[in-house]
GROMACS .gro file of C-alpha atoms in nm:
model
  297
    1MET     CA    1   4.571   1.487  -4.127
    2ASP     CA    2   4.527   1.178  -3.906
    3ALA     CA    3   4.846   0.971  -3.926
    4GLU     CA    4   4.653   0.643  -3.914
    5LEU     CA    5   4.443   0.747  -4.214
    6VAL     CA    6   4.755   0.842  -4.408
    7ALA     CA    7   4.916   0.507  -4.323
    8ALA     CA    8   4.604   0.318  -4.435
    9VAL     CA    9   4.604   0.496  -4.772
   10ARG     CA   10   4.973   0.418  -4.823
   11ARG     CA   11   4.915   0.052  -4.733
   12PHE     CA   12   4.626   0.033  -4.980
   13ASN     CA   13   4.839   0.191  -5.255
   14ARG     CA   14   5.118  -0.063  -5.201
   15THR     CA   15   4.876  -0.355  -5.217
   16VAL     CA   16   4.710  -0.230  -5.536
   17THR     CA   17   5.031  -0.152  -5.721
   18GLN     CA   18   5.165  -0.498  -5.640
   19ARG     CA   19   4.843  -0.682  -5.729
   20VAL     CA   20   4.790  -0.513  -6.066
   21GLY     CA   21   5.155  -0.544  -6.166
   22ALA     CA   22   5.229  -0.171  -6.175
   23LEU     CA   23   5.587  -0.241  -6.059
   24ASP     CA   24   5.665  -0.484  -6.341
   25ASP     CA   25   5.903  -0.378  -6.619
   26GLU     CA   26   5.666  -0.542  -6.867
   27TYR     CA   27   5.305  -0.467  -6.772
   28MET     CA   28   5.095  -0.779  -6.839
   29ALA     CA   29   5.390  -0.928  -7.032
   30GLN     CA   30   5.344  -0.682  -7.319
   31GLY     CA   31   5.704  -0.570  -7.334
   32ARG     CA   32   5.635  -0.221  -7.200
   33PRO     CA   33   5.579  -0.064  -6.855
   34LEU     CA   34   5.242   0.048  -6.721
   35GLY     CA   35   5.277   0.413  -6.828
   36GLN     CA   36   5.320   0.323  -7.194
   37ALA     CA   37   5.046   0.060  -7.180
   38ARG     CA   38   4.798   0.300  -7.020
   39LEU     CA   39   4.871   0.569  -7.278
   40LEU     CA   40   4.823   0.320  -7.561
   41TRP     CA   41   4.488   0.220  -7.408
   42GLU     CA   42   4.372   0.582  -7.376
   43ILE     CA   43   4.459   0.660  -7.737
   44GLY     CA   44   4.238   0.368  -7.840
   45PRO     CA   45   4.106   0.270  -8.184
   46GLY     CA   46   3.944   0.611  -8.231
   47GLY     CA   47   4.259   0.813  -8.158
   48ALA     CA   48   4.278   1.108  -7.919
   49GLU     CA   49   4.392   1.469  -7.905
   50ILE     CA   50   4.722   1.519  -7.725
   51ALA     CA   51   4.575   1.792  -7.503
   52THR     CA   52   4.291   1.559  -7.404
   53LEU     CA   53   4.535   1.282  -7.314
   54ARG     CA   54   4.743   1.520  -7.103
   55ALA     CA   55   4.437   1.640  -6.910
   56ARG     CA   56   4.277   1.297  -6.873
   57LEU     CA   57   4.592   1.130  -6.742
   58GLY     CA   58   4.728   1.431  -6.552
   59LEU     CA   59   5.068   1.399  -6.719
   60ASP     CA   60   5.343   1.657  -6.747
   61SER     CA   61   5.380   1.772  -7.108
   62GLY     CA   62   5.744   1.663  -7.126
   63TYR     CA   63   5.675   1.315  -6.988
   64LEU     CA   64   5.377   1.269  -7.220
   65SER     CA   65   5.591   1.370  -7.517
   66ARG     CA   66   5.853   1.111  -7.422
   67LEU     CA   67   5.589   0.836  -7.393
   68LEU     CA   68   5.442   0.932  -7.729
   69ARG     CA   69   5.785   0.923  -7.894
   70ILE     CA   70   5.845   0.572  -7.759
   71LEU     CA   71   5.513   0.444  -7.892
   72GLU     CA   72   5.575   0.620  -8.223
   73THR     CA   73   5.927   0.476  -8.253
   74ASP     CA   74   5.783   0.130  -8.184
   75GLY     CA   75   5.546   0.178  -8.476
   76LEU     CA   76   5.230   0.168  -8.264
   77ILE     CA   77   5.105   0.524  -8.317
   78THR     CA   78   5.136   0.824  -8.541
   79VAL     CA   79   5.125   1.180  -8.408
   80GLY     CA   80   5.019   1.471  -8.625
   81PRO     CA   81   4.772   1.753  -8.683
   82ALA     CA   82   4.404   1.674  -8.636
   83ASP     CA   83   4.322   1.817  -8.978
   84ARG     CA   84   4.587   1.677  -9.206
   85THR     CA   85   4.428   1.832  -9.515
   86ALA     CA   86   4.443   2.183  -9.374
   87GLY     CA   87   4.772   2.113  -9.202
   88ASP     CA   88   4.658   2.281  -8.881
   89GLY     CA   89   4.932   2.191  -8.633
   90ARG     CA   90   4.766   2.364  -8.340
   91VAL     CA   91   4.556   2.056  -8.255
   92ARG     CA   92   4.767   1.741  -8.256
   93THR     CA   93   4.630   1.388  -8.230
   94ALA     CA   94   4.768   1.042  -8.166
   95THR     CA   95   4.633   0.760  -8.385
   96LEU     CA   96   4.696   0.388  -8.367
   97THR     CA   97   4.873   0.220  -8.657
   98ASP     CA   98   4.777  -0.132  -8.770
   99ALA     CA   99   5.038  -0.269  -8.529
  100GLY     CA  100   4.904  -0.040  -8.260
  101ARG     CA  101   4.550  -0.172  -8.306
  102ILE     CA  102   4.678  -0.527  -8.267
  103ALA     CA  103   4.868  -0.430  -7.950
  104TRP     CA  104   4.560  -0.248  -7.817
  105ALA     CA  105   4.340  -0.554  -7.873
  106GLU     CA  106   4.595  -0.772  -7.693
  107LEU     CA  107   4.608  -0.523  -7.405
  108ASP     CA  108   4.229  -0.529  -7.386
  109GLU     CA  109   4.224  -0.908  -7.371
  110ARG     CA  110   4.499  -0.927  -7.110
  111SER     CA  111   4.323  -0.664  -6.899
  112ASP     CA  112   4.018  -0.890  -6.891
  113ASP     CA  113   4.244  -1.180  -6.791
  114LEU     CA  114   4.398  -0.975  -6.508
  115ALA     CA  115   4.056  -0.875  -6.376
  116THR     CA  116   3.946  -1.238  -6.391
  117SER     CA  117   4.256  -1.348  -6.199
  118ILE     CA  118   4.170  -1.103  -5.920
  119LEU     CA  119   3.811  -1.224  -5.893
  120GLU     CA  120   3.861  -1.597  -5.953
  121PRO     CA  121   4.009  -1.697  -5.613
  122LEU     CA  122   3.715  -1.540  -5.431
  123SER     CA  123   3.372  -1.688  -5.363
  124GLY     CA  124   3.072  -1.535  -5.539
  125HIS     CA  125   2.974  -1.325  -5.238
  126ARG     CA  126   3.328  -1.196  -5.188
  127ARG     CA  127   3.353  -1.108  -5.557
  128GLU     CA  128   3.045  -0.891  -5.524
  129ARG     CA  129   3.186  -0.730  -5.210
  130LEU     CA  130   3.516  -0.655  -5.383
  131VAL     CA  131   3.351  -0.504  -5.691
  132ALA     CA  132   3.118  -0.294  -5.475
  133ALA     CA  133   3.413  -0.174  -5.266
  134MET     CA  134   3.608  -0.092  -5.583
  135ALA     CA  135   3.317   0.114  -5.716
  136GLU     CA  136   3.301   0.309  -5.391
  137VAL     CA  137   3.679   0.366  -5.387
  138GLU     CA  138   3.667   0.479  -5.750
  139ARG     CA  139   3.398   0.738  -5.679
  140LEU     CA  140   3.579   0.869  -5.373
  141LEU     CA  141   3.908   0.889  -5.561
  142ILE     CA  142   3.735   1.083  -5.836
  143GLY     CA  143   3.608   1.320  -5.567
  144SER     CA  144   3.963   1.371  -5.442
  145MET     CA  145   4.076   1.455  -5.798
  146ILE     CA  146   3.836   1.749  -5.833
  147ALA     CA  147   4.011   2.086  -5.809
  148ILE     CA  148   3.837   2.409  -5.705
  149GLU     CA  149   3.997   2.737  -5.814
  150PRO     CA  150   3.895   3.096  -5.894
  151CYS     CA  151   3.800   3.152  -6.257
  152PRO     CA  152   3.708   3.466  -6.451
  153PRO     CA  153   3.333   3.460  -6.524
  154GLY     CA  154   3.404   3.522  -6.892
  155ASP     CA  155   3.618   3.208  -6.923
  156PRO     CA  156   3.454   2.957  -7.164
  157ARG     CA  157   3.457   2.691  -6.891
  158ALA     CA  158   3.276   2.922  -6.650
  159ARG     CA  159   3.026   3.012  -6.920
  160ALA     CA  160   2.962   2.642  -6.984
  161CYS     CA  161   2.894   2.584  -6.614
  162LEU     CA  162   2.659   2.880  -6.587
  163ARG     CA  163   2.466   2.759  -6.892
  164ALA     CA  164   2.443   2.413  -6.735
  165TYR     CA  165   2.320   2.576  -6.412
  166ALA     CA  166   2.045   2.757  -6.604
  167ARG     CA  167   1.942   2.438  -6.786
  168ASP     CA  168   1.932   2.244  -6.460
  169ILE     CA  169   1.711   2.489  -6.272
  170ALA     CA  170   1.487   2.536  -6.576
  171ARG     CA  171   1.421   2.163  -6.563
  172ARG     CA  172   1.352   2.164  -6.190
  173PHE     CA  173   1.164   2.488  -6.127
  174ASP     CA  174   0.786   2.499  -6.153
  175GLY     CA  175   0.719   2.664  -6.486
  176GLY     CA  176   1.084   2.664  -6.593
  177PHE     CA  177   1.337   2.946  -6.563
  178ASP     CA  178   1.339   3.278  -6.745
  179PRO     CA  179   1.667   3.468  -6.682
  180THR     CA  180   1.495   3.800  -6.751
  181LEU     CA  181   1.275   3.749  -6.444
  182SER     CA  182   1.566   3.665  -6.213
  183ASN     CA  183   1.790   3.916  -6.037
  184PRO     CA  184   2.097   3.951  -6.262
  185VAL     CA  185   2.450   3.860  -6.157
  186HIS     CA  186   2.686   4.070  -6.367
  187ASP     CA  187   3.039   3.958  -6.448
  188GLU     CA  188   3.195   4.257  -6.274
  189ALA     CA  189   3.035   4.146  -5.946
  190LEU     CA  190   3.225   3.817  -5.962
  191VAL     CA  191   3.580   3.948  -5.998
  192PRO     CA  192   3.801   4.080  -5.715
  193PRO     CA  193   3.753   4.294  -5.518
  194ASN     CA  194   3.377   4.265  -5.575
  195GLY     CA  195   3.357   3.887  -5.547
  196VAL     CA  196   3.473   3.565  -5.708
  197LEU     CA  197   3.353   3.274  -5.918
  198LEU     CA  198   3.497   2.934  -5.825
  199LEU     CA  199   3.521   2.657  -6.082
  200ALA     CA  200   3.535   2.286  -5.998
  201THR     CA  201   3.722   2.079  -6.256
  202LEU     CA  202   3.792   1.710  -6.307
  203ASN     CA  203   4.077   1.636  -6.547
  204ALA     CA  204   4.057   2.002  -6.657
  205GLU     CA  205   3.687   1.966  -6.746
  206PRO     CA  206   3.437   2.191  -6.562
  207VAL     CA  207   3.201   1.995  -6.334
  208GLY     CA  208   3.073   2.261  -6.095
  209CYS     CA  209   3.076   2.625  -5.997
  210GLY     CA  210   2.972   2.874  -5.732
  211ALA     CA  211   3.006   3.246  -5.677
  212VAL     CA  212   3.003   3.499  -5.395
  213LYS     CA  213   2.933   3.872  -5.414
  214LEU     CA  214   3.090   4.092  -5.147
  215HIS     CA  215   2.886   4.383  -5.010
  216PRO     CA  216   3.045   4.656  -4.793
  217ASP     CA  217   2.881   4.670  -4.450
  218ALA     CA  218   2.642   4.386  -4.539
  219PRO     CA  219   2.655   4.005  -4.556
  220ALA     CA  220   2.816   3.854  -4.863
  221GLU     CA  221   2.582   3.676  -5.105
  222ILE     CA  222   2.635   3.328  -5.246
  223LYS     CA  223   2.508   3.270  -5.599
  224ARG     CA  224   2.505   3.014  -5.880
  225VAL     CA  225   2.613   2.703  -5.693
  226TRP     CA  226   2.591   2.411  -5.936
  227VAL     CA  227   2.736   2.058  -5.955
  228ALA     CA  228   2.715   1.824  -6.254
  229ASP     CA  229   2.497   1.514  -6.218
  230THR     CA  230   2.799   1.292  -6.290
  231ILE     CA  231   2.975   1.390  -5.965
  232ARG     CA  232   2.684   1.450  -5.730
  233GLY     CA  233   2.714   1.270  -5.400
  234LEU     CA  234   3.091   1.328  -5.380
  235GLY     CA  235   3.072   1.632  -5.153
  236VAL     CA  236   3.166   1.883  -5.422
  237GLY     CA  237   2.871   2.110  -5.344
  238ARG     CA  238   2.973   2.119  -4.978
  239ARG     CA  239   3.333   2.193  -5.076
  240LEU     CA  240   3.227   2.477  -5.306
  241LEU     CA  241   3.007   2.624  -5.035
  242GLY     CA  242   3.288   2.604  -4.779
  243GLU     CA  243   3.539   2.769  -5.014
  244LEU     CA  244   3.296   3.051  -5.092
  245GLU     CA  245   3.237   3.108  -4.720
  246ARG     CA  246   3.612   3.110  -4.653
  247TYR     CA  247   3.671   3.358  -4.935
  248ALA     CA  248   3.408   3.594  -4.794
  249ALA     CA  249   3.529   3.560  -4.434
  250GLU     CA  250   3.891   3.629  -4.529
  251ARG     CA  251   3.778   3.955  -4.689
  252GLY     CA  252   3.596   4.080  -4.386
  253ALA     CA  253   3.243   3.948  -4.427
  254THR     CA  254   3.079   3.854  -4.099
  255ALA     CA  255   2.797   3.655  -4.261
  256VAL     CA  256   2.679   3.510  -4.593
  257ARG     CA  257   2.329   3.496  -4.733
  258LEU     CA  258   2.161   3.314  -5.017
  259ASP     CA  259   1.820   3.253  -5.166
  260THR     CA  260   1.690   2.930  -5.316
  261ASN     CA  261   1.391   2.767  -5.478
  262ARG     CA  262   1.169   2.520  -5.293
  263ASN     CA  263   1.235   2.250  -5.556
  264LEU     CA  264   1.610   2.242  -5.483
  265THR     CA  265   1.561   2.008  -5.189
  266GLU     CA  266   1.918   1.876  -5.184
  267ALA     CA  267   2.057   2.230  -5.170
  268ILE     CA  268   1.818   2.326  -4.889
  269ALA     CA  269   1.925   2.017  -4.693
  270LEU     CA  270   2.292   2.109  -4.746
  271TYR     CA  271   2.242   2.464  -4.625
  272ARG     CA  272   2.065   2.351  -4.310
  273ALA     CA  273   2.326   2.083  -4.244
  274THR     CA  274   2.611   2.334  -4.270
  275GLY     CA  275   2.477   2.589  -4.025
  276TYR     CA  276   2.252   2.816  -4.231
  277GLN     CA  277   1.943   2.958  -4.064
  278GLU     CA  278   1.628   3.050  -4.253
  279ILE     CA  279   1.555   3.424  -4.247
  280GLU     CA  280   1.302   3.669  -4.386
  281ALA     CA  281   1.330   3.761  -4.752
  282TYR     CA  282   1.616   4.006  -4.806
  283ASN     CA  283   1.565   4.052  -5.182
  284THR     CA  284   1.296   4.036  -5.450
  285GLU     CA  285   1.427   3.730  -5.637
  286HIS     CA  286   1.135   3.604  -5.849
  287TYR     CA  287   1.224   3.236  -5.812
  288ALA     CA  288   1.312   3.233  -5.441
  289HIS     CA  289   1.098   3.065  -5.176
  290HIS     CA  290   1.361   3.038  -4.901
  291TRP     CA  291   1.628   3.278  -4.775
  292PHE     CA  292   1.918   3.164  -4.556
  293GLU     CA  293   2.199   3.326  -4.359
  294LYS     CA  294   2.511   3.193  -4.189
  295ARG     CA  295   2.704   3.408  -3.947
  296PHE     CA  296   3.077   3.361  -3.885
  297GLY     CA  297   3.226   3.344  -3.539
   0.00000   0.00000   0.00000
């Protein structure tokens, strides 16, 4: 990694933590540090499941438990089973008490005041520039938080992504999408040593997927590349494609192939931009109009 880029990120982090008061013992003069205040905010008036809080904030289970105990001891929250009638302790939730709702409302008001104090010294044009820059930084940071890892195709998260993929192409293809007309991709083809399915997650929630099938003495085949609308434009599709290519190359494939529909214009542009060359049809996929190949080395 370029040392100047690393230094710039560190400089930015120091400026932000100082400006928003992250180093203060009492964040926004509420009598508690930032970690506790942020957790209180995330619990919110509607309450939240503990597992959801852990995933959303990326907190270690032990640290989250300590923060919850502090807020509970201070009388701001209660922690218990989601279904108190049934007494099911498997799903635990945090809920604000009356005092917690008052503290949350005060935190909300002071957060507005802090944002105003950041914007107020700037002219109107500079305020717009700052807010636009913040939005861009936020999106890019979200992109950097997305993890891509192998996932069994039978995993519920993988199933959810594949269903979303089918819904998306059904909306975009001329005449919709009928899975019975498409060449099947069986689960066993997407587990080692036959292939792999990669899952992209943001705060443990699935936001994209892609798969590659390995063929002895033939190019590997990339299938089912999908990215959620909420994170498009962050380079996740390109990352998925690159990871699938790397997986195939490390297992001896000398090339990868794929087919695609003419309506998936963004995907076609991505393939061409990343070195794929259009080839003659290599399969009988009902919905394919274009076939691409990329050779390694």
